mmCIF file of C-alpha atoms in Angstrom:
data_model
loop_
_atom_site.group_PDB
_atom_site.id
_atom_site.type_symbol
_atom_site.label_atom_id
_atom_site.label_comp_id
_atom_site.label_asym_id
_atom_site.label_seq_id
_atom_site.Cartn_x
_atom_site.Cartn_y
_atom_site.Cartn_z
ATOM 1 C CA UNK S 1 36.636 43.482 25.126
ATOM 2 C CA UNK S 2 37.512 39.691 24.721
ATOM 3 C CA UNK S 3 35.552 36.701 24.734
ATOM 4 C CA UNK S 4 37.970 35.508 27.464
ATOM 5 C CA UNK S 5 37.348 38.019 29.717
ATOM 6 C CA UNK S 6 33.815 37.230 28.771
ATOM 7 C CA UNK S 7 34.336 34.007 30.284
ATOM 8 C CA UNK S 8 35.859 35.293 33.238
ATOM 9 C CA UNK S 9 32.501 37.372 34.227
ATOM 10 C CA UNK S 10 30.879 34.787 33.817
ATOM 11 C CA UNK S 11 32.605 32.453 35.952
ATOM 12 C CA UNK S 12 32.862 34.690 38.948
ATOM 13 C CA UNK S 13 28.976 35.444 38.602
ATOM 14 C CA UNK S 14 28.529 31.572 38.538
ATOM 15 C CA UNK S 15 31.003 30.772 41.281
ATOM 16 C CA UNK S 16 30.775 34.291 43.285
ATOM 17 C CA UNK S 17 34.407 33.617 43.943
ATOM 18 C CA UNK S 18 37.575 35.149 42.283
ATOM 19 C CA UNK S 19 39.722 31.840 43.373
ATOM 20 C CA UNK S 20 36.651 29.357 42.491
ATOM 21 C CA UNK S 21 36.063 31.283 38.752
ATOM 22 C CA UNK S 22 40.074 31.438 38.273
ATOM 23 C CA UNK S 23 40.629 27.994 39.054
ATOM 24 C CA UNK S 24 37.180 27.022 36.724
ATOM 25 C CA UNK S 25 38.803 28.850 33.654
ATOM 26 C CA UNK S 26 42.019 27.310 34.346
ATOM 27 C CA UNK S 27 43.820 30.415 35.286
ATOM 28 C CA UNK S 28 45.880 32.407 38.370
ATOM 29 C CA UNK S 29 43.412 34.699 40.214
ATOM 30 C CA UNK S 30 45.427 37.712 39.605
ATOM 31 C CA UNK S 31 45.255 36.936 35.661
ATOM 32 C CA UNK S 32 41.316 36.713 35.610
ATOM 33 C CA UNK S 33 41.066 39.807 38.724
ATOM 34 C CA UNK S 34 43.569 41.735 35.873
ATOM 35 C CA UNK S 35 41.462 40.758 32.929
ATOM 36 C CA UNK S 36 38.392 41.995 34.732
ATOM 37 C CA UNK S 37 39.364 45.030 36.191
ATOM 38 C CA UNK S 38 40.499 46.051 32.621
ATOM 39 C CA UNK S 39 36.976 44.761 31.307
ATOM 40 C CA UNK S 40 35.070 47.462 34.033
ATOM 41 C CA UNK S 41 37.124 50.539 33.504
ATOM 42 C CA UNK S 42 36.504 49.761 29.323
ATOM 43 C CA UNK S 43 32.919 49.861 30.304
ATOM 44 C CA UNK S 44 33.425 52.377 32.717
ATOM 45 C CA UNK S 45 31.133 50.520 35.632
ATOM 46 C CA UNK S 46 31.636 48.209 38.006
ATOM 47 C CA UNK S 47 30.201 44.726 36.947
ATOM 48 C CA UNK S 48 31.130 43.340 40.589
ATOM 49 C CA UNK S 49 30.802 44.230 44.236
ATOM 50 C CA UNK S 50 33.401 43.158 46.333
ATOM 51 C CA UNK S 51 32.925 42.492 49.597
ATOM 52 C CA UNK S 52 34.821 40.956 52.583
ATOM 53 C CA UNK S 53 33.479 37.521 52.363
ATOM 54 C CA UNK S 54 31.334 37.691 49.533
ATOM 55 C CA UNK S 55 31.124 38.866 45.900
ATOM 56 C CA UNK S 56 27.916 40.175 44.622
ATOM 57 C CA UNK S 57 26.864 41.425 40.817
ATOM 58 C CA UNK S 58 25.725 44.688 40.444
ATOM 59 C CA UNK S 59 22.309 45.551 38.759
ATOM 60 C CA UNK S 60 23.983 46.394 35.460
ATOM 61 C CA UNK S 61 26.505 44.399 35.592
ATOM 62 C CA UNK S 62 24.174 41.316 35.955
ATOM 63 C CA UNK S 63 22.625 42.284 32.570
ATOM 64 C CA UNK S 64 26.084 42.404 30.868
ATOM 65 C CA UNK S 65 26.532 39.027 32.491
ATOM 66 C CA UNK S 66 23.466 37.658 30.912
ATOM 67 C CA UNK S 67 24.628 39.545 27.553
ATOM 68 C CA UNK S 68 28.134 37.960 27.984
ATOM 69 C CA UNK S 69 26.505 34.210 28.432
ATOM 70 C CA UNK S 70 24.280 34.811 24.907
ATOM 71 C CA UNK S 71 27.765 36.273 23.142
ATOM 72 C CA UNK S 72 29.416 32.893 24.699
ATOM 73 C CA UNK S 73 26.860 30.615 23.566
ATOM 74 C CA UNK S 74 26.426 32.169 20.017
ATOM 75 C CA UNK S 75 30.373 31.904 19.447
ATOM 76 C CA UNK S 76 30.432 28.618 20.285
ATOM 77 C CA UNK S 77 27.620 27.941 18.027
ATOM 78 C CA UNK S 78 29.992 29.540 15.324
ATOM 79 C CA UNK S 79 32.986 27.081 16.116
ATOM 80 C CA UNK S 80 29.730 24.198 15.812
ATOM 81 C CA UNK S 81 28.926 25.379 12.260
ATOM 82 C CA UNK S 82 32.837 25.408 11.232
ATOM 83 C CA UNK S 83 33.032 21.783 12.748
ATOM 84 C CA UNK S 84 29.576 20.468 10.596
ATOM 85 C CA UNK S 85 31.519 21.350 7.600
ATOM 86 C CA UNK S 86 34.103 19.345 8.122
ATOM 87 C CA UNK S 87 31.716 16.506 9.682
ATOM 88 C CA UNK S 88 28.196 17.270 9.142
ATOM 89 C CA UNK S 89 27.017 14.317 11.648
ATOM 90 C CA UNK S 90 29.354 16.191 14.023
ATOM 91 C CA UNK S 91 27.268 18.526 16.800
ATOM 92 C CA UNK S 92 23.945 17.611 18.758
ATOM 93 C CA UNK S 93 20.768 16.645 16.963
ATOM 94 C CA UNK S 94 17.825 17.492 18.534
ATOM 95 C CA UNK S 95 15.024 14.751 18.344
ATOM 96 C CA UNK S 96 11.457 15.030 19.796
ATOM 97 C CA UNK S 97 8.855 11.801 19.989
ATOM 98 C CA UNK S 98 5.763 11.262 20.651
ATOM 99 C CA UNK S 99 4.766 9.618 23.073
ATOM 100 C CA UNK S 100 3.165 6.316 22.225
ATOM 101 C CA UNK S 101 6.792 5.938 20.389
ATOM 102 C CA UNK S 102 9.316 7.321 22.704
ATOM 103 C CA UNK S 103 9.227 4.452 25.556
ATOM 104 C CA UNK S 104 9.515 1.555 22.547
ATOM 105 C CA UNK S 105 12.062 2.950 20.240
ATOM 106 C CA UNK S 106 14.308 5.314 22.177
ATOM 107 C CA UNK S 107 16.427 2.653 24.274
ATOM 108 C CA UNK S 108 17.675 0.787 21.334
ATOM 109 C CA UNK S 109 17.638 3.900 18.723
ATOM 110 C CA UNK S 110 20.273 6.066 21.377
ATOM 111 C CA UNK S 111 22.521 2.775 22.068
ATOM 112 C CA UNK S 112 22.296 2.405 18.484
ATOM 113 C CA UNK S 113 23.375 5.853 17.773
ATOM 114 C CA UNK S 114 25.707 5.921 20.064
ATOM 115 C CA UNK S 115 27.482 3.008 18.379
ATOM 116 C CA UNK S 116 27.016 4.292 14.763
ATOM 117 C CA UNK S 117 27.669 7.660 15.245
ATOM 118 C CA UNK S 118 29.509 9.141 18.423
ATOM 119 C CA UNK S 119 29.829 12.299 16.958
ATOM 120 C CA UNK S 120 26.341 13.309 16.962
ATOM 121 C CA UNK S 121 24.623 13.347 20.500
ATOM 122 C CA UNK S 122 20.515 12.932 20.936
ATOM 123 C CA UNK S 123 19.175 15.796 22.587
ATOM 124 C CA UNK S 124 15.750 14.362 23.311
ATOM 125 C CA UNK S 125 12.189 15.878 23.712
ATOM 126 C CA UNK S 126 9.038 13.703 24.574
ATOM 127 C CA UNK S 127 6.075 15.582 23.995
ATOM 128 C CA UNK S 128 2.190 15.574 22.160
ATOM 129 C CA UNK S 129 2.411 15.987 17.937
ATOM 130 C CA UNK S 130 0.985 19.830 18.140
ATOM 131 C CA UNK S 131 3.795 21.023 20.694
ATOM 132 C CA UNK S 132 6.632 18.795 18.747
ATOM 133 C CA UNK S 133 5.626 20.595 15.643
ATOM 134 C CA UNK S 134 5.475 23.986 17.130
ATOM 135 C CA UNK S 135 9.152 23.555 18.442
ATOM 136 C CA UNK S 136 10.136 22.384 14.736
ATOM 137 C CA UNK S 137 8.902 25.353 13.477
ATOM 138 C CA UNK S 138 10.959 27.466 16.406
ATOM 139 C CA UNK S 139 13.659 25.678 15.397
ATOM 140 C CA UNK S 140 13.361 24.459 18.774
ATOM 141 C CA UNK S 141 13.892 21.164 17.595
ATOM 142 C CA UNK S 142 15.755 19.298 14.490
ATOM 143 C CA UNK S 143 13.396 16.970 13.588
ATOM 144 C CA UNK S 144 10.711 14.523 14.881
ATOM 145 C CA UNK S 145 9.471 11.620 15.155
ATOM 146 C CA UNK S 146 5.756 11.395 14.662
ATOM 147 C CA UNK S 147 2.499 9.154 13.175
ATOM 148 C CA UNK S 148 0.476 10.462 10.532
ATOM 149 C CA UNK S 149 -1.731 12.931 9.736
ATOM 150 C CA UNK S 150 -0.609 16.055 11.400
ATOM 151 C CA UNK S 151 -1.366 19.322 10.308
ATOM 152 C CA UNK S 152 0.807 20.202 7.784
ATOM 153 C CA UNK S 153 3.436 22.625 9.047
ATOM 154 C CA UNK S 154 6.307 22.876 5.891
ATOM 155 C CA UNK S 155 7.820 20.466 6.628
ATOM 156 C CA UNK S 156 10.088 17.346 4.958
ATOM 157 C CA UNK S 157 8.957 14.027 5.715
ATOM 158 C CA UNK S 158 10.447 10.667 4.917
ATOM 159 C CA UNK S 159 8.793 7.580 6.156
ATOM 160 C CA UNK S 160 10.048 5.448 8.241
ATOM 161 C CA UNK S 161 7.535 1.956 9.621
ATOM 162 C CA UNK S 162 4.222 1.024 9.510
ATOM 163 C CA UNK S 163 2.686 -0.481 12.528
ATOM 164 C CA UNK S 164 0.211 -3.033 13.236
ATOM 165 C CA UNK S 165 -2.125 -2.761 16.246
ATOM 166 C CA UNK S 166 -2.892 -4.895 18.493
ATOM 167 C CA UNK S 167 -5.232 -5.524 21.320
ATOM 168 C CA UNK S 168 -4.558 -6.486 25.463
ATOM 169 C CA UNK S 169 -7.073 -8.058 26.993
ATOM 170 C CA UNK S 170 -6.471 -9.463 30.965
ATOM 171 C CA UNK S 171 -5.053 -13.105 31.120
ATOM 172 C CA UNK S 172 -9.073 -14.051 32.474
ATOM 173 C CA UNK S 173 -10.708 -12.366 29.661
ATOM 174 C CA UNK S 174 -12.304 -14.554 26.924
ATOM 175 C CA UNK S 175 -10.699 -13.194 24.208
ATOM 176 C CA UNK S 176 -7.215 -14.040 25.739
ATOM 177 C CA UNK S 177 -6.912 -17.612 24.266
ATOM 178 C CA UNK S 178 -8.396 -16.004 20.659
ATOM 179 C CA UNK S 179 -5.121 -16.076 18.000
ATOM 180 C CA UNK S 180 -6.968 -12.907 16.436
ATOM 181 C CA UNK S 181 -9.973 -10.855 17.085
ATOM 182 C CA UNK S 182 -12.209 -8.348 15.104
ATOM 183 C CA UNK S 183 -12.643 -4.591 15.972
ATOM 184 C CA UNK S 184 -16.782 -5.276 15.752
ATOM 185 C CA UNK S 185 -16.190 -7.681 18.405
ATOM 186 C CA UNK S 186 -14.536 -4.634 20.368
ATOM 187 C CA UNK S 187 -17.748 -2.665 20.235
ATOM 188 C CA UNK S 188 -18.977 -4.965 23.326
ATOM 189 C CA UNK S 189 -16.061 -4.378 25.473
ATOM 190 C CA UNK S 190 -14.931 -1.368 27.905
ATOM 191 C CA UNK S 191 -12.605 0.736 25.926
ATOM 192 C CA UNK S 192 -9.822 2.224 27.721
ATOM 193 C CA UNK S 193 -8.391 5.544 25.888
ATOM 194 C CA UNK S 194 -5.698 7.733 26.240
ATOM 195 C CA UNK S 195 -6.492 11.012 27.283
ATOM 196 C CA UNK S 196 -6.850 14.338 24.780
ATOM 197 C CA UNK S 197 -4.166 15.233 23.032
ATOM 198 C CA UNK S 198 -2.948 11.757 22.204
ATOM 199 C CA UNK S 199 -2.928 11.129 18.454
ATOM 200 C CA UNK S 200 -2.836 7.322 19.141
ATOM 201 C CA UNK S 201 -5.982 7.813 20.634
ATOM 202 C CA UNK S 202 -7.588 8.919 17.025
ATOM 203 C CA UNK S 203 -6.104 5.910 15.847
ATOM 204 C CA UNK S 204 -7.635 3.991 18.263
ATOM 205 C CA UNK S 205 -11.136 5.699 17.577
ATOM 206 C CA UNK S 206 -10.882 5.480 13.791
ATOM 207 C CA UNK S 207 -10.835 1.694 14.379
ATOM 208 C CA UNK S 208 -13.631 1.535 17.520
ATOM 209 C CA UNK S 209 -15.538 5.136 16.827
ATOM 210 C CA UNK S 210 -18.250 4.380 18.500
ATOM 211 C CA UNK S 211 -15.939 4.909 21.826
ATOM 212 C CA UNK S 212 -15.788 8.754 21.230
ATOM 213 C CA UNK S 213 -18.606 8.958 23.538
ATOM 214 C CA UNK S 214 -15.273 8.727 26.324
ATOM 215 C CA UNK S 215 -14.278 11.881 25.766
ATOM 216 C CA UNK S 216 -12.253 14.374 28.052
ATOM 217 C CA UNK S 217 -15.453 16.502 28.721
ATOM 218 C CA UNK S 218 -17.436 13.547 30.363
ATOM 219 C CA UNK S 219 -18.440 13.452 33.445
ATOM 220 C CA UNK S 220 -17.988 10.744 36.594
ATOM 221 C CA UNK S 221 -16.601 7.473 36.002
ATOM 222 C CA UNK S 222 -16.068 7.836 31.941
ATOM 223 C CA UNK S 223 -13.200 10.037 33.007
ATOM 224 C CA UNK S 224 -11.534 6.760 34.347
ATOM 225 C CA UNK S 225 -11.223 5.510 31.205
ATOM 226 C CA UNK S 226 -8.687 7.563 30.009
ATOM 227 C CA UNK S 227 -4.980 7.253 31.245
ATOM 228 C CA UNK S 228 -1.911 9.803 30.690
ATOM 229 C CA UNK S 229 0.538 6.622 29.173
ATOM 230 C CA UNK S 230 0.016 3.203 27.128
ATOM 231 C CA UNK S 231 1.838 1.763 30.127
ATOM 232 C CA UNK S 232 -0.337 3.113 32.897
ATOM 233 C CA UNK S 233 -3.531 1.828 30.528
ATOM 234 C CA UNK S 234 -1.757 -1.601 30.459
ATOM 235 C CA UNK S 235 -1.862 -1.612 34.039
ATOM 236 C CA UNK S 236 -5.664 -0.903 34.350
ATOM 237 C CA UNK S 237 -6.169 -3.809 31.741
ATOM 238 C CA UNK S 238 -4.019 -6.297 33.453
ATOM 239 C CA UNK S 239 -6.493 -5.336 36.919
ATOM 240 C CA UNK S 240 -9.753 -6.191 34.771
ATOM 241 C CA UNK S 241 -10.743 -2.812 34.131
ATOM 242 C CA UNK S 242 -11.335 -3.139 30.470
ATOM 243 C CA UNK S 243 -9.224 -3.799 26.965
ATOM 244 C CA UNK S 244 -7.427 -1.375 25.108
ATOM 245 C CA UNK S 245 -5.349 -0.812 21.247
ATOM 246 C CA UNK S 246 -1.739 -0.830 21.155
ATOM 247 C CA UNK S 247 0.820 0.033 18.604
ATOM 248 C CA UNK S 248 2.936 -3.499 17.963
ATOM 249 C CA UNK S 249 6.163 -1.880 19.719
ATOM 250 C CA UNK S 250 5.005 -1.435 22.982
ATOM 251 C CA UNK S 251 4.357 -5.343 22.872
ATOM 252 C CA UNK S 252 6.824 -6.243 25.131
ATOM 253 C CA UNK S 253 8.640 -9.713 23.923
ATOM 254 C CA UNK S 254 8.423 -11.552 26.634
ATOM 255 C CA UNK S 255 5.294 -13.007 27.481
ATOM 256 C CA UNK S 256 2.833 -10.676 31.165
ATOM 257 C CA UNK S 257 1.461 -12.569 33.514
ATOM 258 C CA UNK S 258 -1.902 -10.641 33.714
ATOM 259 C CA UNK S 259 -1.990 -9.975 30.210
ATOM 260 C CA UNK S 260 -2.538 -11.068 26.466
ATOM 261 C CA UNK S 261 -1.740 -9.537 23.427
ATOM 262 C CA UNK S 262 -3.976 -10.261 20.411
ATOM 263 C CA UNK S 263 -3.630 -9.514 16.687
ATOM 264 C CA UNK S 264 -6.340 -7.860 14.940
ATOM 265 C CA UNK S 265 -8.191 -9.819 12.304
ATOM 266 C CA UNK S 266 -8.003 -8.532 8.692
ATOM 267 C CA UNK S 267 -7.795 -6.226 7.674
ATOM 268 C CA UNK S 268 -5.329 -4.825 10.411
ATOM 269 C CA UNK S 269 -5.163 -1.669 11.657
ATOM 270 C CA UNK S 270 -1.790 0.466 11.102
ATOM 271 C CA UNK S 271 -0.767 3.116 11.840
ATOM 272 C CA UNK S 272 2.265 5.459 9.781
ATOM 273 C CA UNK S 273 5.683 6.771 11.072
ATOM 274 C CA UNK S 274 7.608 9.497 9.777
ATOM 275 C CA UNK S 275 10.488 10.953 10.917
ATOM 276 C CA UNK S 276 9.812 15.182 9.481
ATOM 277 C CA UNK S 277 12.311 18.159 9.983
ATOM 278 C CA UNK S 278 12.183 22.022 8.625
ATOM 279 C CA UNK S 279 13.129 21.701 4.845
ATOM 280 C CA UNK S 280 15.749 25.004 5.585
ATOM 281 C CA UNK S 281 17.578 22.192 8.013
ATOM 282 C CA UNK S 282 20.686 21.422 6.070
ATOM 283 C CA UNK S 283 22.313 18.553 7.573
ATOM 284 C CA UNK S 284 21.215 16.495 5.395
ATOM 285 C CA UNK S 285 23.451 13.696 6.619
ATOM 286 C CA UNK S 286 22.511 13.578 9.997
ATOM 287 C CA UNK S 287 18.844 13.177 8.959
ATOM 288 C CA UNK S 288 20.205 10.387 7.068
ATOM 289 C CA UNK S 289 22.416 9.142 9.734
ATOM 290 C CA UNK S 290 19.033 9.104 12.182
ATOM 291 C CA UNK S 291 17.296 7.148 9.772
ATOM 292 C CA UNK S 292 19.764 4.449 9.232
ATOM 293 C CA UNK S 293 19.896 4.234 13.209
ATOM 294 C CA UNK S 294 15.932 3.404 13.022
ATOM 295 C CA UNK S 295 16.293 1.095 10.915
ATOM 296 C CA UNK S 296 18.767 -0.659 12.672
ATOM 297 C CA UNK S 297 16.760 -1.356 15.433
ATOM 298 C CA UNK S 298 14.289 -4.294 15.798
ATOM 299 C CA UNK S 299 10.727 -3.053 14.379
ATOM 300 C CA UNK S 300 8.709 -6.239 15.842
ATOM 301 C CA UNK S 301 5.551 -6.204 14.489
ATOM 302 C CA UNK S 302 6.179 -3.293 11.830
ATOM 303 C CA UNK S 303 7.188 -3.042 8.445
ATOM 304 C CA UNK S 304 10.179 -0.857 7.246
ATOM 305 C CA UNK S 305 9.944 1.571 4.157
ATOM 306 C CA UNK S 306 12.197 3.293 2.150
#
């Protein structure tokens, strides 16, 4: 048994055709029929059913298929490993976000990346900070991107910003010709949240917490204001509906229309990001590499750390 002929059952399960899988492994048919035929009388069972028109996989044979595809993968994982030590940025990194951070860092930070360091490909994962760290700890993931305090999971962190807040208000609303405002001041306004699950939303109530009271449990029109996304929140703000907090890169640069973005008075509210792996991750490098890449983008309205 070869991991070419490996290949080849896997091929003709994929493509159901001997002439299809031949010509997708870059071989004559009667080389990969050969190679297979020589694979089921090893195995002593037929992995295939041929038929007139039509090739189907038997019941066994589709579990040696599936078997085949995990041997695949895991040698090619092998041939990875051998390349890192000659390159160690070389090979995917896997990088999850929240996200409150995704949307304003991701389209600079992979064209940035991409630029820096060809070699090493984002494979990216949006998601809330208690699924992000359970995929770190699955080893699901690389490393992350999150704001602090998380539970702590084992993990390395290095920091990377911290990030003012500030507050949209609608173009109409008094506040919106204000060059700063207060968070008591906020305590007369309609609040809009994000919903459960949200860590920005702590943030948010750490600085206003007498909005807790719009929590995910309440009842009639409360529930409105929560949204699923700082953007879709923005939107409902820009129609009147109330204010909200925002991290300082979702700002956008160019000045809304229907809304105004106001700085906090002091002291300012902030808010931490790290970028944390597994501390048995050992490409050290590529961490590094990721890092660099942050800061190369433009932090408006946070401040870098080392």
């Amino acid at each position: 048994m070869t991991l070419t002929e490996l290949r080849y059952i896997v091929a003709v399960a994929r493509e159901r055709h001997f002439g299809r899988a031949a010509e997708a492994c870059h071989v004559s048919q009667p080389t990969l029929s050969v190679a297979i035929k020589k694979l089921e009388e090893e195995l002593d069972l037929r992995i295939f059913e041929r038929g007139a028109n039509e090739i189907s996989v038997t019941p066994l044979g589709d579990e040696i298929v599936r078997q085949a595809q995990s041997v695949i993968t895991q040698a090619n994982a092998i041939k990875e490993i051998a390349k890192r030590g000659k390159d160690p940025l070389a090979g995917n990194l896997r990088l999850g976000l929240i996200y409150t951070i995704a949307p304003y860092l991701l389209p600079a930070l992979v064209k940035g990346v991409i630029e820096r360091y060809p070699q090493m490909p984002l494979m990216l994962q949006e998601n809330f900070t208690v699924k992000l760290l359970e995929m770190l700890r699955a080893g699901e993931l690389d490393c992350a991107v999150l704001a602090e305090p998380f539970p702590d999971a084992g993990l390395a962190v290095a920091p990377l910003y911290d990030e003012d807040f500030s507050i949209a208000v609608p173009a109409t609303h008094p506040f919106a010709e204000r060059s700063e405002v207060s968070a008591e001041e906020l305590k007369q306004e309609t609040m809009l949240l994000l919903g459960a699950g949200h860590c920005f939303r702590d943030h948010v109530l750490e600085v206003c917490p007498e909005f807790a009271r719009f929590s995910s449990d309440a009842e009639g029109i409360r529930k409105s204001f929560e949204g699923s996304s700082l953007e879709t929140i923005k939107h409902m703000v820009a129609s009147g509906l109330g204010v909200t907090v925002v991290p300082a890169l979702s700002v956008p640069k160019e000045a809304q229309p229907h809304l105004r973005y106001i700085p906090f008075s002091a002291p300012v509210p902030t808010r931490r990001v790290v970028l944390a792996w597994r501390k048995t991750f050992t490409r050290y490098e590529a961490i590094a590499a990721l890092r660099n890449a942050i800061y190369g983008c433009e932090l408006t309205g946070a401040t870098r750390l080392s």
